[in-house]
Coordinates of C-alpha atoms and ligand atoms in Angstrom, one line a residue:
M1 CA -251.8 177.8 7.8
D2 CA -250.7 180.8 6.8
N3 CA -247.2 178.8 6.5
F4 CA -247.1 178.0 10.4
T5 CA -245.4 175.7 11.3
L6 CA -244.4 173.9 14.8
T7 CA -240.2 174.2 15.5
T8 CA -239.5 170.1 16.7
V9 CA -237.8 169.4 19.3
E10 CA -235.5 167.6 16.4
E11 CA -234.1 171.3 15.0
F12 CA -234.4 172.5 18.7
E13 CA -231.9 169.9 19.3
A14 CA -230.4 170.3 16.0
A15 CA -229.9 173.8 17.0
T16 CA -227.7 172.6 20.1
N17 CA -225.5 170.5 19.3
R18 CA -224.3 173.3 16.8
L19 CA -224.2 175.3 20.5
L20 CA -222.5 172.2 20.9
E21 CA -219.5 172.6 18.9
T22 CA -218.7 175.9 20.3
G23 CA -218.4 174.8 23.7
A24 CA -215.7 171.7 22.6
Q25 CA -213.8 175.0 20.9
V26 CA -212.8 176.4 24.1
G27 CA -213.1 173.9 26.2
A28 CA -216.9 174.2 28.2
D29 CA -218.1 171.6 29.9
S30 CA -222.2 170.9 29.1
W31 CA -225.4 169.5 31.5
Q32 CA -225.3 166.6 28.6
Q33 CA -221.7 165.9 29.3
R34 CA -222.3 165.9 33.2
V35 CA -225.7 163.6 33.1
K36 CA -223.5 161.3 30.7
N37 CA -220.2 161.7 34.3
Q38 CA -223.8 161.2 37.1
T39 CA -225.0 158.2 34.9
P40 CA -225.9 155.6 36.7
H41 CA -227.4 157.3 39.6
C42 CA -226.9 156.1 43.0
K43 CA -230.1 153.6 43.1
F44 CA -230.4 154.1 46.5
G45 CA -231.0 157.6 45.4
E46 CA -232.8 157.1 43.5
E47 CA -235.9 155.2 45.6
G48 CA -235.4 157.2 48.9
I49 CA -234.2 154.7 50.2
C50 CA -230.8 156.3 51.5
C51 CA -231.2 157.8 55.0
R52 CA -228.5 161.0 56.2
I53 CA -230.8 162.4 59.0
C54 CA -227.7 161.6 61.7
S55 CA -224.5 161.1 62.1
M56 CA -225.1 157.1 62.8
G57 CA -225.5 156.8 59.0
P58 CA -225.9 156.7 56.4
C59 CA -228.4 153.8 55.9
R60 CA -229.4 152.4 53.7
I61 CA -231.7 149.5 52.5
T62 CA -231.1 146.6 51.6
P63 CA -233.0 143.3 51.5
K64 CA -230.1 142.5 53.8
A65 CA -230.3 145.6 55.9
P66 CA -234.1 146.8 56.5
R67 CA -233.8 148.8 59.0
G68 CA -231.4 151.6 59.4
I69 CA -229.2 151.9 62.5
C70 CA -231.9 153.1 64.5
G71 CA -234.3 150.5 63.1
C72 CA -236.8 153.3 61.2
D73 CA -237.8 151.1 58.4
V74 CA -237.7 152.3 54.5
H75 CA -241.6 153.7 54.8
G76 CA -240.4 156.1 57.1
I77 CA -236.6 156.3 55.3
A78 CA -238.6 157.1 52.2
G79 CA -241.3 159.0 53.9
R80 CA -238.7 161.7 55.7
N81 CA -236.7 162.4 52.8
F82 CA -240.0 163.2 50.6
L83 CA -241.2 165.4 53.5
R84 CA -237.8 167.4 53.8
F85 CA -238.1 168.4 49.9
T86 CA -241.4 169.2 49.6
A87 CA -239.9 171.5 52.6
G88 CA -237.3 172.8 50.8
G89 CA -239.4 173.2 47.4
S90 CA -242.6 175.5 50.4
A91 CA -240.0 177.2 51.7
T92 CA -238.1 178.6 48.6
H93 CA -241.2 179.7 47.0
S94 CA -243.0 181.1 50.2
D95 CA -239.1 183.4 50.6
H96 CA -239.8 184.5 47.3
G97 CA -243.1 185.8 48.6
R98 CA -241.0 187.0 51.5
E99 CA -239.3 189.1 48.9
I100 CA -241.8 190.4 47.5
C101 CA -244.2 191.6 50.4
H102 CA -240.5 193.3 51.9
T103 CA -240.7 195.0 48.5
L104 CA -243.6 195.7 48.7
H105 CA -243.3 197.4 51.9
V106 CA -240.8 200.2 50.5
A107 CA -242.7 201.0 47.9
S108 CA -243.1 204.9 47.4
P109 CA -244.3 207.1 45.0
D110 CA -240.9 208.5 44.6
G111 CA -238.9 205.9 45.5
N112 CA -237.4 202.6 43.1
Y113 CA -240.9 200.8 43.1
Q114 CA -244.9 202.1 43.0
V115 CA -247.7 200.6 43.8
K116 CA -249.1 199.4 39.5
D117 CA -252.1 197.9 40.2
P118 CA -253.8 199.8 43.4
E119 CA -257.5 197.9 42.0
K120 CA -255.8 194.6 43.4
L121 CA -254.2 195.9 46.1
I122 CA -257.6 197.5 47.5
K123 CA -259.9 193.8 46.6
I124 CA -257.1 191.8 48.7
A125 CA -257.2 195.5 51.6
K126 CA -261.1 194.6 51.5
E127 CA -260.9 190.8 51.0
W128 CA -258.2 191.3 54.9
G129 CA -260.5 193.3 56.5
V130 CA -258.2 195.9 56.2
E131 CA -260.3 199.6 56.5
T132 CA -259.6 201.9 52.5
E133 CA -261.5 204.5 52.4
G134 CA -259.7 207.3 52.5
K135 CA -256.4 206.2 53.1
D136 CA -253.2 206.7 51.2
I137 CA -252.3 204.0 48.7
Y138 CA -248.8 203.6 49.8
D139 CA -250.1 203.2 53.0
L140 CA -252.5 201.0 52.0
A141 CA -249.6 199.4 50.6
H142 CA -247.4 198.7 53.7
E143 CA -250.3 197.9 56.1
V144 CA -250.6 194.5 53.3
S145 CA -247.5 193.9 52.7
E146 CA -247.3 193.7 56.7
L147 CA -250.7 191.1 57.3
A148 CA -248.7 189.9 54.3
L149 CA -244.8 188.9 56.5
L150 CA -247.3 188.1 59.8
E151 CA -248.7 185.1 57.7
Y152 CA -245.2 183.6 57.4
G153 CA -244.6 183.4 61.9
K154 CA -248.3 184.0 62.8
P155 CA -248.5 182.4 66.2
F156 CA -252.8 181.3 65.8
G157 CA -255.1 180.6 62.9
T158 CA -254.8 179.4 59.8
Q159 CA -253.3 180.6 56.6
R160 CA -255.8 184.0 54.7
W161 CA -255.7 183.0 51.5
L162 CA -258.1 180.0 51.8
K163 CA -260.8 182.2 52.4
R164 CA -260.4 182.3 48.0
A165 CA -261.4 178.1 47.6
P166 CA -264.6 176.7 47.7
E167 CA -267.0 176.2 50.4
K168 CA -266.0 172.6 50.3
T169 CA -262.3 172.0 49.8
Q170 CA -261.8 174.3 52.6
E171 CA -264.1 171.6 54.7
I172 CA -261.7 168.8 53.2
W173 CA -258.6 170.2 54.4
K174 CA -259.9 171.0 58.2
R175 CA -261.8 167.5 58.4
E176 CA -258.4 166.3 57.1
E177 CA -255.8 168.3 59.7
I178 CA -253.9 170.1 57.0
E179 CA -255.1 173.2 56.6
P180 CA -251.6 175.8 57.0
R181 CA -251.1 177.5 59.1
A182 CA -247.7 179.9 59.1
I183 CA -246.5 179.9 56.3
D184 CA -242.6 179.4 58.5
R185 CA -244.1 176.9 60.5
E186 CA -245.4 174.3 58.2
V187 CA -241.2 174.0 57.1
S188 CA -240.1 174.6 60.4
C189 CA -242.6 170.9 61.5
A190 CA -241.9 169.3 58.4
L191 CA -238.0 169.4 59.5
H192 CA -238.9 168.9 63.5
M193 CA -240.6 165.9 62.4
T194 CA -237.9 164.3 59.7
H195 CA -236.0 164.8 62.5
M196 CA -234.0 162.3 63.9
G197 CA -235.9 160.0 67.1
C198 CA -239.3 162.2 64.9
S199 CA -242.4 160.9 62.7
S200 CA -241.5 157.5 60.8
L201 CA -245.3 157.0 60.4
P202 CA -245.7 156.8 56.5
E203 CA -249.3 158.3 56.5
A204 CA -248.8 161.4 59.5
L205 CA -245.9 162.1 57.1
I206 CA -247.6 162.3 53.4
R207 CA -249.6 164.5 55.4
Q208 CA -247.6 167.5 56.6
S209 CA -246.2 167.0 52.8
L210 CA -249.8 167.9 52.4
R211 CA -249.8 170.4 54.9
C212 CA -246.5 172.0 53.8
G213 CA -247.2 172.3 50.0
L214 CA -250.3 174.3 51.3
S215 CA -248.6 176.8 53.2
D216 CA -246.7 177.5 48.9
G217 CA -249.9 177.5 47.5
W218 CA -252.8 179.3 49.4
G219 CA -250.0 180.7 50.8
G220 CA -246.5 181.9 50.2
S221 CA -246.5 181.8 46.4
M222 CA -250.2 182.9 46.5
C223 CA -248.1 186.5 48.4
G224 CA -245.4 186.2 45.4
T225 CA -248.4 185.9 42.4
E226 CA -250.1 188.1 44.2
F227 CA -248.7 191.8 44.9
S228 CA -246.0 191.3 42.6
D229 CA -249.0 192.2 40.6
V230 CA -249.9 194.5 42.9
L231 CA -246.1 195.9 42.2
F232 CA -244.9 195.6 38.3
G233 CA -248.5 195.4 37.3
T234 CA -251.5 192.7 37.0
P235 CA -249.7 189.9 33.5
M236 CA -252.4 191.1 30.5
P237 CA -252.4 189.8 26.5
V238 CA -249.0 191.0 24.9
D239 CA -246.8 189.2 21.6
T240 CA -243.9 188.1 22.0
E241 CA -241.2 185.7 20.9
A242 CA -239.6 182.6 22.0
N243 CA -236.1 180.8 21.4
L244 CA -232.3 181.8 21.1
G245 CA -233.3 183.3 18.0
V246 CA -234.6 186.3 20.2
M247 CA -230.7 186.9 20.6
E248 CA -229.7 190.2 18.3
K249 CA -226.1 189.5 16.8
D250 CA -225.5 193.6 16.8
M251 CA -227.2 194.4 19.8
V252 CA -225.6 194.4 23.4
N253 CA -227.5 190.9 25.3
I254 CA -229.0 190.5 29.2
I255 CA -230.3 187.7 30.0
V256 CA -232.3 188.7 33.2
H257 CA -232.7 184.5 34.5
G258 CA -234.0 183.1 38.2
H259 CA -237.3 184.0 39.5
D260 CA -238.2 187.6 41.7
P261 CA -239.0 190.3 38.8
S262 CA -238.5 192.3 41.7
L263 CA -234.8 192.4 39.5
S264 CA -235.5 192.0 36.2
E265 CA -238.2 194.8 36.4
M266 CA -235.5 197.5 37.1
I267 CA -232.5 195.6 34.4
V268 CA -235.6 196.4 32.3
K269 CA -236.3 199.3 33.0
Y270 CA -232.9 200.3 32.7
A271 CA -231.9 198.5 29.2
E272 CA -234.4 201.4 28.5
D273 CA -232.1 204.4 30.1
P274 CA -231.1 206.9 26.8
E275 CA -228.2 206.8 28.5
M276 CA -227.1 203.2 28.7
I277 CA -228.3 203.7 25.3
A278 CA -226.5 205.9 24.4
L279 CA -224.1 204.6 25.8
A280 CA -224.2 200.9 24.2
K281 CA -224.3 202.4 20.7
S282 CA -220.7 205.1 21.1
V283 CA -219.4 201.1 21.2
G284 CA -220.5 199.8 18.1
A285 CA -224.1 198.4 19.3
K286 CA -227.0 198.8 18.2
G287 CA -229.6 198.8 21.2
I288 CA -229.9 196.8 23.8
N289 CA -231.6 193.5 23.7
I290 CA -232.6 192.6 27.1
A291 CA -233.8 188.5 27.0
G292 CA -235.4 185.9 29.5
V293 CA -234.5 182.0 30.9
C294 CA -236.5 180.4 33.0
C295 CA -239.1 182.3 35.4
T296 CA -237.5 185.4 35.3
S297 CA -238.5 185.4 31.5
N298 CA -241.9 184.1 32.2
E299 CA -242.6 187.7 34.6
V300 CA -241.2 190.4 31.8
A301 CA -242.8 188.9 28.8
M302 CA -245.5 189.2 30.2
R303 CA -245.2 192.1 31.6
H304 CA -243.7 193.5 29.1
G305 CA -243.3 191.7 26.0
I306 CA -239.7 191.1 26.5
P307 CA -238.3 188.0 24.6
M308 CA -237.9 184.6 25.8
A309 CA -234.2 182.9 25.4
G310 CA -235.3 180.1 26.4
N311 CA -235.9 177.9 29.5
F312 CA -233.9 175.5 32.2
L313 CA -232.3 173.0 30.2
Q314 CA -231.2 175.3 27.7
Q315 CA -230.1 178.4 29.9
E316 CA -226.1 177.3 29.1
N317 CA -227.2 177.5 25.3
V318 CA -228.1 181.3 25.8
V319 CA -223.8 181.8 27.1
L320 CA -222.6 179.5 24.1
T321 CA -224.3 181.7 21.0
G322 CA -220.8 184.5 21.8
A323 CA -223.0 187.0 22.0
C324 CA -224.4 187.3 25.1
E325 CA -222.5 190.4 26.9
A326 CA -224.4 189.5 30.8
I327 CA -226.5 186.9 32.8
V328 CA -227.7 188.4 35.8
V329 CA -228.8 186.0 38.0
D330 CA -231.0 186.0 40.8
V331 CA -232.9 183.0 42.9
Q332 CA -233.5 179.7 41.9
C333 CA -233.4 177.2 38.6
I334 CA -229.5 178.6 38.1
F335 CA -226.5 176.1 37.2
P336 CA -223.5 177.1 39.0
A337 CA -221.7 176.0 35.4
L338 CA -222.9 179.2 34.6
G339 CA -219.6 180.2 36.7
P340 CA -217.1 178.3 34.4
L341 CA -219.3 178.6 31.3
S342 CA -219.2 182.2 31.6
K343 CA -215.0 182.6 31.4
C344 CA -214.3 180.2 28.2
F345 CA -216.3 183.4 26.7
H346 CA -216.3 186.8 26.8
T347 CA -219.8 186.7 29.3
K348 CA -220.2 188.3 32.4
F349 CA -222.2 186.0 35.2
V350 CA -223.6 189.0 37.5
T351 CA -224.7 187.2 40.5
T352 CA -227.4 189.3 42.3
S353 CA -228.8 187.4 45.9
K354 CA -227.5 186.3 48.8
I355 CA -229.5 183.5 48.1
A356 CA -227.2 182.4 45.6
Q357 CA -224.0 183.0 45.9
M358 CA -221.6 181.0 43.0
P359 CA -218.1 180.8 42.7
D360 CA -216.7 182.6 39.3
S361 CA -219.7 185.5 39.2
E362 CA -219.3 188.9 40.0
F363 CA -222.0 189.7 42.6
I364 CA -223.5 192.8 42.9
H365 CA -225.9 192.8 45.6
F366 CA -229.7 194.2 44.7
S367 CA -231.6 195.2 46.7
A368 CA -234.8 197.1 46.8
E369 CA -233.5 200.1 48.4
T370 CA -230.7 200.3 45.9
A371 CA -232.7 198.9 43.2
G372 CA -231.7 201.5 40.1
E373 CA -228.4 202.2 41.2
N374 CA -227.6 198.3 41.6
A375 CA -229.8 198.1 38.1
K376 CA -227.8 200.9 36.3
A377 CA -223.9 199.2 37.3
I378 CA -224.9 195.7 36.5
V379 CA -226.8 197.6 32.3
K380 CA -223.5 199.2 31.8
M381 CA -221.3 196.9 32.7
A382 CA -222.6 194.6 29.9
V383 CA -222.8 197.9 28.2
E384 CA -219.5 198.1 28.4
N385 CA -218.7 194.0 28.0
F386 CA -220.2 194.2 24.0
V387 CA -216.1 195.2 22.9
N388 CA -214.7 191.9 24.6
R389 CA -217.4 190.0 22.1
K390 CA -214.9 187.4 20.2
P391 CA -216.7 187.2 16.5
E392 CA -215.9 184.0 15.9
L393 CA -217.4 182.2 18.2
V394 CA -220.9 184.3 17.9
H395 CA -223.5 181.3 16.4
I396 CA -227.2 182.6 16.9
P397 CA -229.7 179.1 16.1
D398 CA -231.8 181.0 13.7
M399 CA -234.7 180.0 15.3
K400 CA -237.8 181.7 16.9
Q401 CA -242.0 181.8 17.2
K402 CA -244.3 184.3 17.6
S403 CA -245.7 183.9 21.1
T404 CA -249.3 185.7 22.9
V405 CA -248.6 185.8 26.8
G406 CA -249.3 187.0 29.8
Y407 CA -253.1 184.9 30.9
S408 CA -253.6 185.8 34.4
F409 CA -256.5 184.9 36.1
E410 CA -258.0 188.5 35.9
A411 CA -257.0 188.1 31.7
I412 CA -259.2 185.2 31.2
V413 CA -261.8 186.1 32.6
K414 CA -262.3 190.2 30.7
T415 CA -261.6 188.3 27.9
L416 CA -263.9 185.7 28.0
D417 CA -266.1 189.2 29.0
T418 CA -265.0 190.3 25.6
V419 CA -266.1 187.9 23.3
T420 CA -269.4 186.1 24.2
N421 CA -272.2 189.0 24.3
S422 CA -274.7 186.6 25.2
Y423 CA -273.4 187.1 28.8
V424 CA -273.8 190.1 30.0
D425 CA -275.0 189.5 33.0
V426 CA -272.3 187.3 33.8
T427 CA -269.4 189.8 33.1
G428 CA -266.2 189.1 35.1
T429 CA -267.0 185.3 36.3
T430 CA -266.2 182.4 34.7
K431 CA -269.2 180.5 33.6
P432 CA -268.8 181.6 29.9
L433 CA -265.8 178.9 30.2
V434 CA -267.9 176.4 32.7
D435 CA -270.1 176.2 29.6
C436 CA -267.5 175.7 27.5
V437 CA -267.1 172.7 29.3
R438 CA -270.5 172.1 30.5
S439 CA -272.1 171.5 26.2
G440 CA -268.5 169.6 25.3
V441 CA -267.5 171.8 23.7
L442 CA -264.2 172.4 25.4
R443 CA -264.1 168.7 27.0
G444 CA -261.5 169.8 29.9
A445 CA -258.2 171.6 30.9
V446 CA -255.3 170.3 31.1
A447 CA -252.9 172.9 33.8
M448 CA -248.5 171.7 32.7
V449 CA -246.2 173.0 34.4
G450 CA -243.3 172.4 35.7
C451 CA -239.1 172.3 34.7
N452 CA -237.6 170.4 31.9
N453 CA -235.0 167.2 33.4
P454 CA -232.8 165.1 31.4
K455 CA -234.3 162.0 32.2
V456 CA -237.2 162.7 29.8
R457 CA -236.1 164.1 26.6
P458 CA -236.3 168.2 26.7
D459 CA -239.2 169.2 26.2
T460 CA -240.8 166.2 24.1
A461 CA -242.9 165.6 27.0
H462 CA -244.6 169.6 26.8
I463 CA -244.4 169.2 23.5
E464 CA -246.0 166.2 22.3
L465 CA -248.4 166.3 24.8
M466 CA -250.0 169.9 24.5
K467 CA -250.0 169.1 20.9
K468 CA -252.4 165.4 22.1
L469 CA -254.1 167.7 24.2
I470 CA -255.4 170.3 22.3
K471 CA -256.1 168.1 19.3
N472 CA -258.7 167.0 22.4
D473 CA -260.9 170.1 23.0
I474 CA -258.9 170.0 25.9
I475 CA -256.6 173.3 26.4
L476 CA -253.9 174.3 28.5
V477 CA -253.0 176.4 30.9
V478 CA -249.6 176.5 31.7
S479 CA -246.1 177.6 34.0
G480 CA -242.7 177.3 34.6
C481 CA -240.5 176.1 31.5
S482 CA -243.3 173.8 30.7
A483 CA -244.7 177.6 29.4
Q484 CA -241.7 178.3 27.8
A485 CA -241.4 174.6 26.1
A486 CA -245.0 175.3 24.9
A487 CA -243.2 178.9 23.4
K488 CA -240.5 178.1 21.4
A489 CA -242.8 175.3 19.4
G490 CA -244.8 178.0 18.3
L491 CA -247.6 176.6 20.7
M492 CA -248.9 179.6 21.9
D493 CA -249.0 181.5 18.3
K494 CA -252.3 181.6 17.7
R495 CA -252.4 180.0 14.6
A496 CA -251.5 177.4 16.4
K497 CA -255.6 176.8 17.0
D498 CA -255.4 175.3 13.4
L499 CA -254.2 171.6 15.2
C500 CA -257.2 171.7 17.4
G501 CA -260.1 170.0 17.8
D502 CA -262.6 171.5 16.2
G503 CA -264.4 172.3 20.0
L504 CA -261.3 174.6 20.3
K505 CA -260.3 175.5 17.6
R506 CA -264.0 177.6 17.8
V507 CA -263.3 178.6 21.2
C508 CA -260.0 180.3 19.9
E509 CA -260.5 181.9 16.8
L510 CA -264.4 183.4 19.2
A511 CA -261.7 184.6 22.1
D512 CA -259.1 185.5 20.1
I513 CA -256.2 183.1 22.2
P514 CA -253.6 180.4 21.2
P515 CA -254.5 177.1 23.1
V516 CA -252.1 177.4 25.2
L517 CA -251.5 179.9 27.7
H518 CA -249.5 181.3 29.8
M519 CA -250.2 181.6 32.7
G520 CA -247.1 183.0 34.2
S521 CA -244.2 181.4 36.4
C522 CA -243.8 178.5 39.1
V523 CA -245.0 180.6 42.5
D524 CA -248.5 181.6 39.4
I525 CA -249.3 178.1 39.7
S526 CA -251.3 180.0 42.6
R527 CA -252.7 181.3 39.6
M528 CA -253.7 178.1 38.3
M529 CA -255.6 177.6 41.7
I530 CA -258.2 180.8 42.1
L531 CA -258.7 180.0 38.3
V532 CA -260.0 176.3 39.7
A533 CA -261.2 177.5 42.5
E534 CA -263.6 180.9 41.0
L535 CA -264.5 177.1 37.9
A536 CA -265.7 175.4 41.3
K537 CA -268.1 177.9 42.3
D538 CA -269.3 179.3 39.7
S539 CA -269.6 175.1 37.9
G540 CA -271.3 174.4 41.7
W541 CA -269.3 171.3 41.0
D542 CA -266.0 170.6 43.4
I543 CA -262.7 171.0 42.5
N544 CA -261.9 167.5 42.1
Q545 CA -265.6 167.0 40.6
L546 CA -264.1 169.5 37.8
P547 CA -262.6 168.0 34.4
V548 CA -259.4 169.3 34.9
V549 CA -256.6 167.5 36.2
G550 CA -252.6 168.9 36.4
C551 CA -249.3 167.5 34.6
A552 CA -245.3 168.4 35.3
P553 CA -244.1 165.6 32.3
E554 CA -240.6 166.5 33.2
W555 CA -240.5 167.9 36.6
M556 CA -236.8 168.2 38.2
S557 CA -237.2 170.9 41.5
E558 CA -238.2 170.5 45.0
K559 CA -240.1 173.2 44.3
A560 CA -242.3 171.3 42.1
V561 CA -243.3 168.3 44.7
S562 CA -244.3 171.0 47.2
I563 CA -246.5 172.3 43.4
G564 CA -247.7 169.0 43.7
N565 CA -249.0 168.2 47.1
Y566 CA -250.3 171.5 46.5
V567 CA -252.6 170.7 43.7
V568 CA -253.4 167.2 44.3
A569 CA -254.1 168.6 48.5
T570 CA -256.6 171.1 46.2
G571 CA -258.2 168.3 45.2
I572 CA -256.9 167.9 41.3
E573 CA -255.3 164.8 39.9
T574 CA -252.2 165.3 39.3
F575 CA -249.6 163.2 36.1
L576 CA -245.8 162.5 36.6
G577 CA -243.3 162.0 33.9
V578 CA -240.7 161.9 36.3
H579 CA -241.0 159.7 39.3
P580 CA -241.1 160.8 43.4
M581 CA -237.6 160.0 45.3
V582 CA -240.3 157.1 47.4
K583 CA -240.1 153.8 45.3
G584 CA -238.7 152.0 47.4
S585 CA -241.1 152.0 49.5
S586 CA -244.9 150.7 48.4
V587 CA -246.9 152.5 51.7
V588 CA -245.4 156.0 50.6
D589 CA -245.6 155.3 46.5
G590 CA -249.4 154.0 47.1
L591 CA -249.4 156.5 49.7
L592 CA -248.8 159.4 46.9
Q593 CA -251.2 157.2 44.0
G594 CA -254.2 156.1 45.6
G595 CA -254.0 156.3 49.5
I596 CA -254.6 160.2 49.7
H597 CA -256.9 160.4 47.2
D598 CA -259.1 158.8 50.5
W599 CA -258.4 162.4 52.2
V600 CA -258.7 164.7 50.0
G601 CA -260.1 163.7 46.6
A602 CA -257.4 163.2 44.1
C603 CA -253.8 161.7 43.8
Y604 CA -250.1 161.3 42.2
H605 CA -250.6 159.5 38.7
V606 CA -247.2 158.7 37.5
E607 CA -246.2 156.9 33.9
L608 CA -243.1 157.2 31.8
D609 CA -244.4 156.6 29.0
I610 CA -245.8 159.7 27.5
D611 CA -248.4 158.7 25.3
K612 CA -249.6 156.6 27.7
L613 CA -249.3 159.5 30.3
G614 CA -251.8 161.7 27.8
D615 CA -254.5 159.0 27.6
A616 CA -254.5 158.7 31.1
M617 CA -255.3 162.1 32.0
I618 CA -257.7 162.8 29.2
Q619 CA -259.3 158.7 30.2
T620 CA -259.5 161.2 33.3
I621 CA -261.2 163.7 32.1
E622 CA -263.3 161.5 30.2
E623 CA -264.3 159.9 33.3
K624 CA -265.2 162.9 35.0
R625 CA -267.4 164.2 32.9
A626 CA -269.0 160.7 32.7
A627 CA -269.2 161.4 36.5
L628 CA -271.1 164.9 35.8
G629 CA -273.3 163.9 33.3
I630 CA -272.3 166.0 31.0
Ligands
MSK701 S1 -237.6 177.8 36.4 S2 -239.3 175.4 38.9 S3 -236.7 174.8 35.5 S4 -240.2 175.5 36.1 FE1 -239.5 178.4 37.5 FE2 -238.4 176.2 35.1 FE3 -238.7 174.1 37.1 FE4 -237.0 175.9 38.0

């Protein structure tokens, strides 16, 4: 196998333990310790049966006290909590998308941001009925971005992007009254419904949870993905490396962390500025090394091949290497712990967004208008900090894997086109992929997404499930921190084809792809929605008939719940390795794990045993194949 082996979770853990020794030496706190301090968790919170919605409470439901002071029962309370959780996630993703629209609105030929994919912009404009003929590309960008921004608050109608779904799916959404209206309206409506004295009917609360989720996946997130591509380029396959070994001992290391590529793109650009490189050399460094954490990492890896230092539960590790000059963050999934931790080292913890302000950080307000000067100031600060490194604390684990990333929907279609000469008549479609599935060369696909969560041994579920699935000829499309787990292990190295079943191995060889395809960050799950929509159209099957399932084995955030809701509502069976906080209500849990199937043709499946979770996915894929007669 050309000396190729996967990196094991045990090796990840040994590297982390060595870094924690450095942490102990300097009196640093760690998430591992905080988990111990917080365990056992509050049962009422964990089961979703604590209500803090008004100040008569908090009310906690027990057999002796089956109703809150207002009379709400356990099902109403768990349902309201679930809807509020969803609204938090939908608002977060969608606001990220809104920021990208604003950035596009200030794009100009001589400004901080340009249009890098005019073709995609024109395609979207045509889709939205905007006249493109003879129009300056920047005028078009401003017009389309304004239309996109109006999607957030439009008084009438539903989301424009819904038209991308197959008609059957659109009919289901209409029939079930879950077509998302204005994005902000669905979030507002969720908060209104869950206010004291409004909805306590579980069915109504779960129906709005699906609608609010759909306003994210087929609304705000899709804006985030599509307009990021317009601004920064649609990802195409590119080689990179992953894990902490991508940090460089003799270079200035700047870690970018968070989600919005508007910041990280600029940091990448200014790190290549000859003036900054000269400055780095003048302070004794060999140059400037940028690496990413969490979804920012996915964004810059997919577009520039910037290496990926790690995922969610590895964010403290980059500081613990003692070789991080600056960790620069924007929004979402950033541990406030980075403030005090960075104080134990020479690391500058730089916050940049008014949305995510934290103690013990250096705040440099980053805006689209001043992006260039902000990025330059941040890079300069990091470079000048190199001299403050304490060599005795530096330890970079010698651990990294090669990865090929950047499989946007367009890249997947293009890759298939180049290898399937016999399909000259279907250029630009997913038909070759459909044929692989129909013939059984590929049994199906799993969209694996989501975070790490200390409730699951970090990265184990992602990696073990992926290994099991590819062995069974099931191709993976992945995003978020799941993508980084795969990359760190080596599953995005093309040589990982040797771990696949014969069918998937053949596909990997023909298409020259790894068996686990990196589709991007958490907003980019909208790319997966486009992929399943096109697969359904090209196959003639409905989305809920496709041998495709979703999986978030280590999820933890509100965004993940919003994602889960739009994936399920799109008709994709979704498998979870962490139970949603609704266990206290048999009715809400029953709806999520069964009842909603009657509405949208899919539901959640929760299984904490990872091996059984994998078996259940394979079984569902095989059942779908049998139902299709393939
Ligand atoms: S960063 S939401 S921990 S995937 Fe998008 Fe990772 Fe989950 Fe954040």
